[in-house]
Amino acid sequence: MSTSRINVLVYSDSGSTPESIRHTLTTLRKHLHPHHAVSTITAKTLLDEPWPNSTALLVFPGGADLPYCRALNGAGNRRIRWYVEGGGRYLGLCAGGYYGSGRCEFEIGRKDMEVVGDRELGFYPGMCRGSAFQGFVYDSEVGTRAARVKVRKDRFAAVGVVPEGFRSYANGGGVFVNPEKWKDRGVELLATYEDSLAVDAGEDPAAAVYCKVGDGAALLTGTHPEFSASNFSKKAKDMDPAVKRALEEDDKLRESFIKAALLKLGLHINQDEDGGTLSLSPIHLSSNRAGAVAKVSAQLESNVEIVDGNEYVKAETDTFQIHRSSSTWSMSKLTRAAIEALSTKSKEENSNDTEKPSEEGADPSEKQTDLVKTIVLHEDGSPSAQDTPYFNHSTYFSALSVHTPANDDHHNDNASDADIISFGQHLLYAEVITSTSTLLEKNPKLTNHLPAGTTLTATRQLSGRGRGSNIWLSPAGSLMFSTVFTHPLALNTTAPLVFVQYLAGMAVVEGIQSYVSPDGDDSSGHTRSKERNRNVYENVPVKLKWPNDIYALAPTSDNSTATTTEPQKKKKKQSQYTKIGGILVNTSYTSGEFVVILGIGLNVSNTAPTTSLNALVQVMNGDEAEKGQAAVVRENVAGRPSATARDDDKPHTEKEGEQEKQHRQVPPFAPEPLLAAILSRFRHLYAHFRKHGFDSHLEQQYYSHWLHSGQVVALDEDAAADVRDAGAGAGATPTGASGETRARIKGVTRDWGLLLADEVVEVDVGADGIDGGDGGIHEATAGDGRRYRNTGKTFALQSDSNSFDFMKGLLKRKV
C-alpha cells in the first residue's frame, strides 16, 4: 500500500448509528495513531471528493445497510469497488458486513424488519444471513449477546499475537454462509461462531471473512470486535449485566483480534496501550514586545463576561476562560488546575453521553467544542519551563529576533501596512489543542481582537485539518501552527489571495534551508557562525508539490506502509519523494478585507506516518545503519554539492579529520527556531507580494522549489474538457497507451495562480522537430526517453477543483 494512503475514513451518514461510529472511531484511533488519520466521511463526500488516493481504509460501521444502499447504489458503489480493486481496503462491521456481501437476508419472516436482496459491492461473493441470534431489537441492547468466536489463527500469519477466541459484542449481525465455497475467489475464513445460531449458516458458521478483491482486500465481520466494554454509553443500561461482564473479561482478547485484523489489512498499528488519549491543555499568550499582551487584554475587555468572579469570552464556537499571569496564584498550579478541570469535564461528557440521531458528517466522539478552554495572558514575560515543558518560549523569541530586520518597527500594530505585520511576535501556545486552524477560524470574537500576525501553535492536535475531506495527522514531533492576518479586498486584483498558499510553501522550504540552530552550536558543542550554520541546512532535500504540500526526498526500501500477510519480494532500496507537510488557507470577508487563517503542519522529528526533517538530518549525518543512504539523498539534490563534503576545507591530520567530522555534523531541527524561521520568511515574502504581486521574481523563486517543471502527466476526460484553445493544433487528440490525454506541466499563471499544462502528443524519437519552440519536440522529465510535441492547447486548472498525483503522473478533476 502506498505511503501516501494515510487516511482511514469511517462512513457517517444515514444508516450508521452514533453508537457504532463512536466505538469505531475510538478503537481505530487508539490502535492506528500516529500512523493513520481516522475521520468520518459522508455520502456526498464519498461521491464527490477525491478521497481514494489518500485513503488506506474505508470503514462501514454498524447500523442498517438499506440506507447505505439507497445513498450509494450505482455511482457510489462503483467508486468504492474501484477503490478496493485498485489496492484499497474495506472494513465492514455488522451492517457493513451485510453491505459488503453479495446478498443479504435479514430477519426473514418478521414483516416489520425483513430485508432481502442482492448487494452491489459483493466483496464476499456469497450470502450474509442474520440475525445470527434471536431477540434483535433496533435501538436497544436487550438482544445483545457476548458471542463466542473461535479464531482461525493460521489465517493471521506474521501479524503478532492472535487469540484462540474471544467473546464479542453481537446485536443483529449476520453469518457468512459457506465461506469455503468461495476459496477459489480469494475468500479466507477468519473466525467462526461457537454458539448455536438462529439461522442456517451452512458449513463453518463464519463470523469474519477476508476477501481478496483485485489488488485490494475487504474484511467483513458479523459481530462488533470494535466495541469495547469500557466505552459503552448510557444506552447500554438495558444490556444484560452478565453480557457486559463477559465482554469486559475478554476485552484484551478482543483488542488482540482487532489489531490482528488491521494488520492483515495492511495498516500500521501502534503499541501504545493508552492509544494516545489526551486532554486539552491551557493556551498561553505571550510576546517579546513590552506591553503587547496587556494591549490584547484591553482589546478583549469588550467581549469579557464575568461569571462567579471568573472572566470568560464566549465566542461563536468555543468559550474561553481568561487568566492573567500577574495573579498571585502560581502559573504551574494554574496550569495543573486547568488541565485537571478540562480532563474532569471531558470524562463527565463521555460518561453522560446520550444518543442523538446521526447527523450528516457528525463525529460523535469529538465534543471538544463543549469544553471551556483556558487562555493564560502572560503580561510580564513568557511562560516558564514548568508551564510549557515541551516548548521553550525563550528559544523561540530569541530565534525570531535573529531573523527580524534591524529596522523593524516593534511598536506599531497597524495591520493595514504590510511592512509592519510581524508574524509570530504574538504567540499562542498549547500543549494539546483541538485544531489551531479551527480554533482561530471559528471564533471571530476572539480572533478579531488579536494583532495581525498572531500565531497559534501546539505540541499535539486532536483534530488537525487538511485540504478538502482530509485531516492532518498530528503526532508528537510535528510542528503545527496557524497565523491570522488580514488582506484588503483592494489588493486582491494585484495580489490575489490564492497565492498565499504558494508563498507559505516557499516560506517553509526557505525557512528549513536557512534554519539557525539555537545559539549557533552544532551537535558536538562547536560554535558556528550564523552564516555557516545556515549553510549546513541549505541542502536539506525539501520541495513543493502543487498546490500546497511539502515533500522531502527520503530513502526507503519499498512502498509498503505495514507488515501484511501477503508475501512480498524484497525490493532494491531507492529514494522517493514523500509528504512531510501541508498548508491550509481559510478566509472570511468582513468590512472590506479578508481575514486569513494560514495553517501549516510539518513533520519535524516524528517518522510516522511518513518521514521527518530529523530523519533526513540523520541520513545526512550518516547515522543510518546503511551509510550509503546518505549519498543517495545527497546525490539526488540536483546541482548542489553536499554541505558535509566541501573540497576547499579538507583536514590535514587524522585528529583534525575527526574534529572536522564532528564539526560538520548537522544538528537536528528544533520546533521553536524552525517556527521562527518559517514565520520570518513568510513575513518577507508576503510584504513583497503585497507591494508587487506575484511578479517574475516570486514566480522564479517558486519554481526553484517545486517538483513539476516539464513533467508530462496524464489527464482524465473531465480535466481534458477544461481547455483554453491556443490555436495551433486545435484538432489534435493526443492520447497515451491507455487512451488518456497527456500534458506537460508549464507553470502557474501570475494572475490567478492557475496550473498551466500544455497538451502534447508522443512522437517517434527520430521525428523531425525543433526542441524548445511551440509545437516543437520536448523530452519528458520522467527519464523514460519519450519525446512529445505540443498541440497548441493549454490547460488552465484550478487548485481547488483538481487532484494532482505527480507520483502516478496523473492530473485529474475531482468527480
PDB file of C-alpha atoms in Angstrom, residues 112-209:
ATOM      1  CA  ASP A 112     -41.610  -5.230  10.186  1.00  0.00           C
ATOM      2  CA  MET A 113     -37.881  -5.994   9.869  1.00  0.00           C
ATOM      3  CA  GLU A 114     -37.326  -8.345   6.925  1.00  0.00           C
ATOM      4  CA  VAL A 115     -34.652  -7.297   4.432  1.00  0.00           C
ATOM      5  CA  VAL A 116     -33.772  -9.488   1.438  1.00  0.00           C
ATOM      6  CA  GLY A 117     -31.831  -8.609  -1.674  1.00  0.00           C
ATOM      7  CA  ASP A 118     -28.631  -8.628  -3.673  1.00  0.00           C
ATOM      8  CA  ARG A 119     -25.867  -6.172  -2.836  1.00  0.00           C
ATOM      9  CA  GLU A 120     -23.704  -4.378  -5.399  1.00  0.00           C
ATOM     10  CA  LEU A 121     -20.321  -4.448  -3.694  1.00  0.00           C
ATOM     11  CA  GLY A 122     -20.158  -8.234  -3.430  1.00  0.00           C
ATOM     12  CA  PHE A 123     -16.692  -8.383  -1.845  1.00  0.00           C
ATOM     13  CA  TYR A 124     -17.852 -11.603  -0.221  1.00  0.00           C
ATOM     14  CA  PRO A 125     -19.494 -13.353  -3.197  1.00  0.00           C
ATOM     15  CA  GLY A 126     -21.901 -15.336  -1.051  1.00  0.00           C
ATOM     16  CA  MET A 127     -24.698 -14.545   1.354  1.00  0.00           C
ATOM     17  CA  CYS A 128     -24.688 -12.852   4.746  1.00  0.00           C
ATOM     18  CA  ARG A 129     -27.682 -14.153   6.697  1.00  0.00           C
ATOM     19  CA  GLY A 130     -28.997 -12.888  10.022  1.00  0.00           C
ATOM     20  CA  SER A 131     -29.727 -12.114  12.670  1.00  0.00           C
ATOM     21  CA  ALA A 132     -27.318 -14.733  13.914  1.00  0.00           C
ATOM     22  CA  PHE A 133     -29.043 -14.705  17.303  1.00  0.00           C
ATOM     23  CA  GLN A 134     -32.683 -14.258  18.283  1.00  0.00           C
ATOM     24  CA  GLY A 135     -34.055 -11.227  20.056  1.00  0.00           C
ATOM     25  CA  PHE A 136     -32.685  -8.349  17.983  1.00  0.00           C
ATOM     26  CA  VAL A 137     -34.467  -5.021  18.513  1.00  0.00           C
ATOM     27  CA  TYR A 138     -33.450  -1.788  16.787  1.00  0.00           C
ATOM     28  CA  ASP A 139     -32.022   0.919  19.094  1.00  0.00           C
ATOM     29  CA  SER A 140     -31.904  -1.432  22.046  1.00  0.00           C
ATOM     30  CA  GLU A 141     -29.436  -3.667  23.897  1.00  0.00           C
ATOM     31  CA  VAL A 142     -31.981  -6.249  25.020  1.00  0.00           C
ATOM     32  CA  GLY A 143     -30.918  -8.657  22.267  1.00  0.00           C
ATOM     33  CA  THR A 144     -27.192  -8.162  22.737  1.00  0.00           C
ATOM     34  CA  ARG A 145     -25.076 -11.304  23.107  1.00  0.00           C
ATOM     35  CA  ALA A 146     -21.484 -11.926  24.123  1.00  0.00           C
ATOM     36  CA  ALA A 147     -20.972 -14.253  21.180  1.00  0.00           C
ATOM     37  CA  ARG A 148     -18.221 -16.831  21.483  1.00  0.00           C
ATOM     38  CA  VAL A 149     -15.938 -16.545  18.464  1.00  0.00           C
ATOM     39  CA  LYS A 150     -13.198 -19.023  17.543  1.00  0.00           C
ATOM     40  CA  VAL A 151     -10.303 -17.510  15.593  1.00  0.00           C
ATOM     41  CA  ARG A 152      -8.506 -19.296  12.772  1.00  0.00           C
ATOM     42  CA  LYS A 153      -5.002 -18.327  13.897  1.00  0.00           C
ATOM     43  CA  ASP A 154      -3.378 -19.891  10.828  1.00  0.00           C
ATOM     44  CA  ARG A 155      -5.007 -17.144   8.724  1.00  0.00           C
ATOM     45  CA  PHE A 156      -3.130 -14.432  10.636  1.00  0.00           C
ATOM     46  CA  ALA A 157       0.463 -15.489   9.977  1.00  0.00           C
ATOM     47  CA  ALA A 158       3.124 -12.904  10.855  1.00  0.00           C
ATOM     48  CA  VAL A 159       0.743 -10.348  12.358  1.00  0.00           C
ATOM     49  CA  GLY A 160       1.640 -10.651  16.037  1.00  0.00           C
ATOM     50  CA  VAL A 161      -0.411 -12.043  18.930  1.00  0.00           C
ATOM     51  CA  VAL A 162      -3.708 -13.611  17.899  1.00  0.00           C
ATOM     52  CA  PRO A 163      -6.186 -15.072  20.435  1.00  0.00           C
ATOM     53  CA  GLU A 164      -7.637 -18.565  20.172  1.00  0.00           C
ATOM     54  CA  GLY A 165     -11.007 -16.989  20.604  1.00  0.00           C
ATOM     55  CA  PHE A 166     -12.954 -14.313  22.484  1.00  0.00           C
ATOM     56  CA  ARG A 167     -16.453 -13.169  23.320  1.00  0.00           C
ATOM     57  CA  SER A 168     -17.596 -10.398  21.009  1.00  0.00           C
ATOM     58  CA  TYR A 169     -20.493  -7.931  21.113  1.00  0.00           C
ATOM     59  CA  ALA A 170     -23.252  -9.213  18.801  1.00  0.00           C
ATOM     60  CA  ASN A 171     -26.571  -7.488  18.172  1.00  0.00           C
ATOM     61  CA  GLY A 172     -28.268  -8.130  14.834  1.00  0.00           C
ATOM     62  CA  GLY A 173     -25.177  -9.170  12.895  1.00  0.00           C
ATOM     63  CA  GLY A 174     -25.095 -11.979  10.366  1.00  0.00           C
ATOM     64  CA  VAL A 175     -23.211 -15.122   9.440  1.00  0.00           C
ATOM     65  CA  PHE A 176     -21.341 -15.533   6.166  1.00  0.00           C
ATOM     66  CA  VAL A 177     -22.787 -18.682   4.625  1.00  0.00           C
ATOM     67  CA  ASN A 178     -20.498 -21.430   3.279  1.00  0.00           C
ATOM     68  CA  PRO A 179     -17.244 -19.429   3.020  1.00  0.00           C
ATOM     69  CA  GLU A 180     -15.209 -22.444   1.900  1.00  0.00           C
ATOM     70  CA  LYS A 181     -17.274 -22.486  -1.287  1.00  0.00           C
ATOM     71  CA  TRP A 182     -15.552 -19.269  -2.332  1.00  0.00           C
ATOM     72  CA  LYS A 183     -11.936 -20.202  -1.647  1.00  0.00           C
ATOM     73  CA  ASP A 184     -11.087 -20.003  -5.332  1.00  0.00           C
ATOM     74  CA  ARG A 185     -12.382 -16.411  -5.315  1.00  0.00           C
ATOM     75  CA  GLY A 186      -9.835 -15.378  -2.678  1.00  0.00           C
ATOM     76  CA  VAL A 187     -12.070 -15.782   0.391  1.00  0.00           C
ATOM     77  CA  GLU A 188     -10.465 -16.802   3.702  1.00  0.00           C
ATOM     78  CA  LEU A 189     -12.378 -17.877   6.799  1.00  0.00           C
ATOM     79  CA  LEU A 190     -11.020 -15.880   9.757  1.00  0.00           C
ATOM     80  CA  ALA A 191     -13.372 -16.743  12.618  1.00  0.00           C
ATOM     81  CA  THR A 192     -16.413 -18.901  13.349  1.00  0.00           C
ATOM     82  CA  TYR A 193     -19.299 -18.751  15.803  1.00  0.00           C
ATOM     83  CA  GLU A 194     -19.170 -21.350  18.589  1.00  0.00           C
ATOM     84  CA  ASP A 195     -22.712 -20.760  19.874  1.00  0.00           C
ATOM     85  CA  SER A 196     -25.889 -22.151  18.344  1.00  0.00           C
ATOM     86  CA  LEU A 197     -27.286 -19.815  15.699  1.00  0.00           C
ATOM     87  CA  ALA A 198     -30.843 -18.789  14.854  1.00  0.00           C
ATOM     88  CA  VAL A 199     -30.298 -19.109  11.089  1.00  0.00           C
ATOM     89  CA  ASP A 200     -28.957 -21.695   8.642  1.00  0.00           C
ATOM     90  CA  ALA A 201     -25.219 -20.967   8.385  1.00  0.00           C
ATOM     91  CA  GLY A 202     -24.249 -23.869   6.146  1.00  0.00           C
ATOM     92  CA  GLU A 203     -20.844 -25.377   6.870  1.00  0.00           C
ATOM     93  CA  ASP A 204     -18.393 -23.404   9.004  1.00  0.00           C
ATOM     94  CA  PRO A 205     -20.585 -20.634  10.509  1.00  0.00           C
ATOM     95  CA  ALA A 206     -18.342 -17.691   9.626  1.00  0.00           C
ATOM     96  CA  ALA A 207     -18.223 -14.701  11.961  1.00  0.00           C
ATOM     97  CA  ALA A 208     -15.458 -12.984   9.960  1.00  0.00           C
ATOM     98  CA  VAL A 209     -14.069 -13.384   6.437  1.00  0.00           C
TER      99      VAL A 209
END
